[in-house]
């Protein structure tokens, strides 16, 4: 019998509506399980682990990511797969962070949740939860997990965790991986796209990493952005890295002050990563003249990375390496399938 550990961190899936305030509030995890009697029909053994108190996803933090990584690492040998119930607002950040923290993952870690609480009549939570467990427990003919990586399952699709962005606050199809195809599509049948799924080295152990360095910031360029504010950000004490969201395929204003400010930042050891503001497409810094000037200022390309993936990857790398050049190098390499070059 396969075994799956269901980890409840919080989120809408485990909430109910307060009859007095009409606001959604967490409730006992056992009530969540009672609303899904179908779980008893699985041939898989399903055990549970609950964070107490439940975490609102808006309060998610690197310390909480470390807690989740510890739960998975501590129970890794005892289970065939893991399903993490999580709020949708920061799920893509958490899934990205965990993909870096769990090196050479050989078992599924599937994040899911819902847009409506599990106790409501029209909830999307039941299907998301049931299919996530089925995927997490699925093995191939050799006994290996079909999806040995961190993924997000929502609305009939399993997406690579560090490729995913929340696209809607209202639709049941809340997530999409715009620059990478789905790993699994679930309709009448569950279709595994094996060629798209990471293949670990089964001769090596899974190696967890628990340290993150969050001395990083995200800022978006826009027409009329002020020089004094940019310089204030770049010269912030202890800041090590910047995810700079640029226009189109990685373009920025060619204002001398901006290029000089970026050059000062990189010269002082800050890692500046160029990420497009577009949801689909990649940064191509050699495509236009302004991109070339960013390269000359020491800015590195984030290629087709999501913002969530770029910022968590920087936190991971900064905790492991002190040399900015080494971090710049790894930011241009795919270490968990997060970018295509």
Coordinates of C-alpha atoms in Angstrom, one line a residue:
X1 CA 0.0 0.0 0.0
X2 CA 1.3 3.4 -0.9
X3 CA 1.4 6.1 1.8
X4 CA 0.7 9.9 1.3
X5 CA 1.2 12.5 4.0
X6 CA -1.4 15.3 3.7
X7 CA 0.1 18.5 5.2
X8 CA -2.5 21.2 6.1
X9 CA -0.8 24.6 6.4
X10 CA -4.1 26.7 6.1
X11 CA -5.9 28.4 3.3
X12 CA -9.4 28.8 2.0
X13 CA -9.9 25.0 1.5
X14 CA -10.0 24.5 5.3
X15 CA -12.2 27.5 6.2
X16 CA -15.8 28.2 7.0
X17 CA -18.0 31.3 6.9
X18 CA -18.6 33.0 10.3
X19 CA -22.4 33.4 10.6
X20 CA -22.0 36.7 12.4
X21 CA -19.3 38.5 10.3
X22 CA -19.7 36.5 7.0
X23 CA -15.9 36.4 7.0
X24 CA -14.0 33.2 6.2
X25 CA -12.2 31.7 9.2
X26 CA -10.1 28.5 9.7
X27 CA -11.8 25.6 11.4
X28 CA -10.7 22.2 12.7
X29 CA -8.8 20.1 10.2
X30 CA -10.9 17.0 11.1
X31 CA -14.0 18.9 9.8
X32 CA -12.2 19.2 6.5
X33 CA -11.6 15.5 6.3
X34 CA -15.3 14.8 7.2
X35 CA -16.3 16.9 4.2
X36 CA -14.4 14.5 1.9
X37 CA -15.7 11.0 2.7
X38 CA -14.3 9.9 -0.7
X39 CA -10.8 9.8 0.9
X40 CA -11.8 6.5 2.6
X41 CA -12.2 4.9 -0.8
X42 CA -8.5 5.3 -1.6
X43 CA -6.3 2.2 -1.5
X44 CA -3.6 4.6 -0.4
X45 CA -2.9 5.2 3.3
X46 CA -3.5 8.9 4.0
X47 CA -2.0 10.3 7.1
X48 CA -2.3 14.0 8.1
X49 CA -0.1 16.7 9.6
X50 CA -1.6 20.0 10.7
X51 CA 0.1 23.3 11.3
X52 CA -1.3 24.8 14.4
X53 CA -2.6 27.5 14.2
X54 CA -3.3 27.4 10.4
X55 CA -1.3 29.9 8.4
X56 CA -3.1 32.6 6.3
X57 CA -1.1 32.5 3.0
X58 CA -0.6 36.3 3.2
X59 CA 1.5 35.6 6.3
X60 CA 3.7 33.0 4.6
X61 CA 7.4 33.6 5.1
X62 CA 10.8 32.0 4.6
X63 CA 10.6 30.7 8.2
X64 CA 7.4 28.9 7.3
X65 CA 8.9 27.5 4.2
X66 CA 11.6 26.0 6.3
X67 CA 9.0 24.5 8.6
X68 CA 7.3 22.8 5.6
X69 CA 10.6 21.6 4.3
X70 CA 11.4 20.1 7.8
X71 CA 8.0 18.3 7.9
X72 CA 8.7 16.7 4.5
X73 CA 12.4 15.9 5.2
X74 CA 11.5 14.3 8.6
X75 CA 8.8 12.1 7.0
X76 CA 10.5 11.5 3.7
X77 CA 11.4 7.9 4.1
X78 CA 8.0 6.9 5.5
X79 CA 5.8 8.2 2.6
X80 CA 5.6 7.8 -1.1
X81 CA 4.3 11.3 -1.7
X82 CA 3.2 14.5 -0.1
X83 CA 0.2 16.8 -0.6
X84 CA 0.4 20.3 0.9
X85 CA -2.8 22.2 1.4
X86 CA -2.0 25.9 1.1
X87 CA -3.7 29.3 0.5
X88 CA -3.6 30.4 -3.1
X89 CA -2.3 33.9 -2.7
X90 CA 1.3 32.9 -2.0
X91 CA 1.2 29.3 -3.1
X92 CA 3.5 29.9 -6.2
X93 CA 6.1 31.5 -3.9
X94 CA 6.0 28.5 -1.5
X95 CA 6.1 25.9 -4.3
X96 CA 9.1 27.7 -5.9
X97 CA 11.0 27.9 -2.6
X98 CA 10.4 24.3 -1.8
X99 CA 11.6 23.2 -5.3
X100 CA 15.0 24.7 -4.4
X101 CA 15.1 23.6 -0.8
X102 CA 14.5 19.9 -1.7
X103 CA 17.4 18.9 -3.9
X104 CA 17.2 15.7 -5.9
X105 CA 13.6 15.2 -5.0
X106 CA 12.5 11.6 -5.9
X107 CA 8.9 11.8 -4.6
X108 CA 5.9 14.1 -5.4
X109 CA 5.3 17.2 -3.4
X110 CA 1.9 18.5 -4.7
X111 CA 0.6 21.8 -3.5
X112 CA -3.2 22.4 -3.8
X113 CA -6.0 24.4 -2.3
X114 CA -9.3 25.9 -3.4
X115 CA -11.1 29.1 -4.3
X116 CA -14.2 28.0 -2.2
X117 CA -14.1 26.3 1.2
X118 CA -14.4 22.5 1.2
X119 CA -17.7 22.7 3.0
X120 CA -19.5 24.8 0.4
X121 CA -21.7 23.1 -2.2
X122 CA -19.8 24.4 -5.3
X123 CA -16.4 23.9 -3.8
X124 CA -13.5 23.2 -6.1
X125 CA -11.6 21.8 -3.1
X126 CA -12.8 18.2 -3.4
X127 CA -11.5 17.6 -6.9
X128 CA -8.3 19.4 -6.3
X129 CA -7.6 17.4 -3.1
X130 CA -8.6 14.0 -4.5
X131 CA -6.7 14.3 -7.7
X132 CA -3.6 15.6 -5.9
X133 CA -3.6 12.6 -3.7
X134 CA -4.0 10.3 -6.7
X135 CA -1.1 11.9 -8.5
X136 CA 1.1 11.9 -5.3
X137 CA 0.6 8.2 -4.9
X138 CA 1.0 7.2 -8.6
X139 CA 4.1 5.1 -9.6
X140 CA 5.4 3.8 -12.8
X141 CA 6.2 0.2 -13.8
X142 CA 9.6 0.4 -12.0
X143 CA 8.0 1.6 -8.8
X144 CA 9.2 5.1 -9.1
X145 CA 7.0 8.2 -8.6
X146 CA 5.5 9.4 -11.8
X147 CA 6.0 13.1 -10.8
X148 CA 9.2 13.3 -8.6
X149 CA 9.1 17.1 -8.3
X150 CA 7.3 20.0 -6.6
X151 CA 4.0 20.8 -8.4
X152 CA 0.8 22.8 -8.1
X153 CA -2.4 21.0 -8.9
X154 CA -5.4 23.2 -9.6
X155 CA -8.3 23.1 -12.0
X156 CA -7.5 19.9 -13.7
X157 CA -3.8 20.6 -14.3
X158 CA -0.5 19.8 -12.6
X159 CA 2.0 22.6 -13.1
X160 CA 5.7 22.8 -12.3
X161 CA 5.8 24.6 -9.0
X162 CA 8.6 27.1 -9.9
X163 CA 7.0 27.8 -13.2
X164 CA 3.6 28.8 -11.9
X165 CA 1.8 32.1 -11.3
X166 CA -1.6 32.8 -9.8
X167 CA -3.6 34.2 -12.7
X168 CA -7.1 34.7 -11.2
X169 CA -8.6 35.5 -7.8
X170 CA -12.0 34.3 -9.0
X171 CA -11.7 31.5 -11.5
X172 CA -11.4 27.9 -10.4
X173 CA -8.5 27.7 -12.9
X174 CA -6.5 30.0 -10.6
X175 CA -2.9 29.1 -11.8
X176 CA -1.0 28.8 -15.0
X177 CA 2.6 28.1 -16.1
X178 CA 2.7 30.4 -19.1
X179 CA 6.3 29.4 -20.2
X180 CA 6.1 25.7 -19.6
X181 CA 3.5 23.1 -20.5
X182 CA 1.4 21.2 -18.0
X183 CA 3.0 18.1 -16.4
X184 CA -0.3 16.3 -16.0
X185 CA -3.8 16.9 -17.3
X186 CA -6.7 15.4 -15.5
X187 CA -10.0 14.9 -17.2
X188 CA -11.9 11.7 -17.5
X189 CA -8.4 10.2 -17.6
X190 CA -5.2 11.4 -15.9
X191 CA -2.5 12.0 -18.6
X192 CA 1.1 12.1 -17.4
X193 CA 3.4 14.0 -19.8
X194 CA 6.5 12.1 -18.8
X195 CA 8.9 13.9 -21.2
X196 CA 8.1 17.2 -19.4
X197 CA 8.7 15.9 -15.9
X198 CA 12.1 16.1 -14.1
X199 CA 14.1 12.9 -13.8
X200 CA 16.1 12.7 -10.5
X201 CA 19.1 10.5 -9.9
X202 CA 17.6 7.6 -7.8
X203 CA 21.1 6.6 -6.7
X204 CA 21.5 9.8 -4.7
X205 CA 19.5 10.8 -1.7
X206 CA 17.1 13.7 -1.4
X207 CA 19.1 16.6 0.2
X208 CA 17.1 19.2 2.1
X209 CA 18.3 22.7 2.5
X210 CA 16.8 24.8 5.3
X211 CA 18.6 28.2 5.1
X212 CA 17.3 31.1 3.1
X213 CA 18.5 34.7 2.9
X214 CA 15.7 37.1 2.2
X215 CA 17.9 40.2 1.6
X216 CA 16.2 40.7 -1.7
X217 CA 13.6 43.1 -3.2
X218 CA 11.4 43.3 -6.2
X219 CA 10.7 46.5 -8.1
X220 CA 8.9 47.2 -11.4
X221 CA 10.0 49.8 -13.8
X222 CA 7.3 52.2 -15.2
X223 CA 7.3 55.4 -17.2
X224 CA 8.2 58.3 -14.9
X225 CA 10.0 56.2 -12.3
X226 CA 12.1 58.5 -10.0
X227 CA 15.9 58.5 -9.8
X228 CA 16.0 59.3 -6.1
X229 CA 13.7 56.3 -5.2
X230 CA 15.7 53.9 -7.4
X231 CA 19.0 55.1 -5.9
X232 CA 17.5 54.7 -2.4
X233 CA 16.6 51.1 -3.2
X234 CA 20.0 50.2 -4.7
X235 CA 21.9 51.7 -1.8
X236 CA 19.8 50.0 0.9
X237 CA 22.1 48.6 3.6
X238 CA 22.2 44.7 3.7
X239 CA 20.3 44.4 0.4
X240 CA 22.0 41.7 -1.7
X241 CA 19.8 41.3 -4.7
X242 CA 17.1 42.9 -6.8
X243 CA 14.5 41.4 -9.1
X244 CA 13.9 44.1 -11.6
X245 CA 10.7 43.8 -13.6
X246 CA 11.3 45.4 -17.0
X247 CA 9.2 46.0 -20.1
X248 CA 8.5 43.4 -22.8
X249 CA 11.6 41.2 -23.6
X250 CA 13.7 42.8 -20.9
X251 CA 13.8 46.5 -21.9
X252 CA 14.3 49.5 -19.6
X253 CA 14.6 53.3 -20.2
X254 CA 18.0 54.3 -21.5
X255 CA 18.3 57.2 -19.0
X256 CA 22.0 57.6 -18.1
X257 CA 21.1 58.0 -14.4
X258 CA 19.3 54.6 -14.4
X259 CA 22.2 52.7 -16.1
X260 CA 24.7 54.4 -13.8
X261 CA 22.7 53.5 -10.7
X262 CA 22.4 49.9 -11.8
X263 CA 26.2 49.8 -12.6
X264 CA 26.9 51.2 -9.1
X265 CA 24.7 48.5 -7.5
X266 CA 26.4 45.6 -9.3
X267 CA 29.9 47.1 -8.7
X268 CA 29.0 47.1 -5.0
X269 CA 28.2 43.4 -5.1
X270 CA 24.4 43.5 -5.6
X271 CA 22.9 40.9 -7.9
X272 CA 20.3 42.5 -10.3
X273 CA 18.1 40.0 -12.2
X274 CA 16.1 41.1 -15.2
X275 CA 12.5 39.7 -15.3
X276 CA 9.9 40.6 -17.8
X277 CA 6.6 42.2 -16.6
X278 CA 4.8 40.1 -19.2
X279 CA 3.3 36.9 -17.9
X280 CA 4.4 35.0 -21.1
X281 CA 7.7 35.2 -22.9
X282 CA 11.3 35.6 -22.0
X283 CA 13.9 38.2 -21.4
X284 CA 16.2 38.6 -24.4
X285 CA 18.8 41.2 -23.5
X286 CA 20.6 41.1 -26.8
X287 CA 17.4 41.8 -28.8
X288 CA 17.3 45.6 -28.4
X289 CA 20.0 48.2 -27.7
X290 CA 18.6 49.0 -24.3
X291 CA 18.9 45.4 -23.2
X292 CA 22.6 45.5 -24.3
X293 CA 23.2 48.5 -22.1
X294 CA 21.6 46.6 -19.1
X295 CA 24.1 43.8 -19.7
X296 CA 26.9 46.4 -19.7
X297 CA 25.7 47.6 -16.4
X298 CA 26.1 44.1 -14.9
X299 CA 22.4 43.1 -14.9
X300 CA 21.8 39.3 -15.5
X301 CA 19.0 37.8 -17.5
X302 CA 16.3 35.9 -15.7
X303 CA 15.2 34.4 -19.1
X304 CA 11.6 33.1 -18.8
X305 CA 11.6 32.8 -15.0
X306 CA 8.6 33.9 -13.0
X307 CA 9.0 36.6 -10.4
X308 CA 8.1 34.1 -7.7
X309 CA 10.8 31.7 -8.8
X310 CA 13.5 34.4 -9.3
X311 CA 13.0 35.9 -5.8
X312 CA 13.0 32.5 -4.0
X313 CA 15.9 31.2 -6.0
X314 CA 17.9 34.3 -4.9
X315 CA 17.0 33.6 -1.3
X316 CA 18.2 30.0 -1.7
X317 CA 21.5 30.9 -3.5
X318 CA 22.3 33.8 -1.1
X319 CA 22.1 31.4 1.8
X320 CA 24.6 29.0 0.1
X321 CA 27.1 31.4 -1.6
X322 CA 28.8 34.6 -0.5
X323 CA 30.4 35.5 -3.9
X324 CA 28.0 37.6 -6.0
X325 CA 29.6 36.2 -9.2
X326 CA 28.7 32.7 -8.2
X327 CA 25.1 33.7 -7.5
X328 CA 24.9 35.5 -10.9
X329 CA 26.2 32.3 -12.6
X330 CA 23.6 30.1 -11.0
X331 CA 20.8 32.6 -11.7
X332 CA 21.5 32.0 -15.4
X333 CA 21.4 28.2 -15.0
X334 CA 18.4 25.9 -14.7
X335 CA 18.9 24.0 -11.4
X336 CA 15.3 22.8 -10.9
X337 CA 13.8 23.2 -14.3
X338 CA 12.9 26.8 -13.6
X339 CA 14.1 28.4 -16.8
X340 CA 14.7 27.5 -20.5
X341 CA 17.6 29.1 -22.2

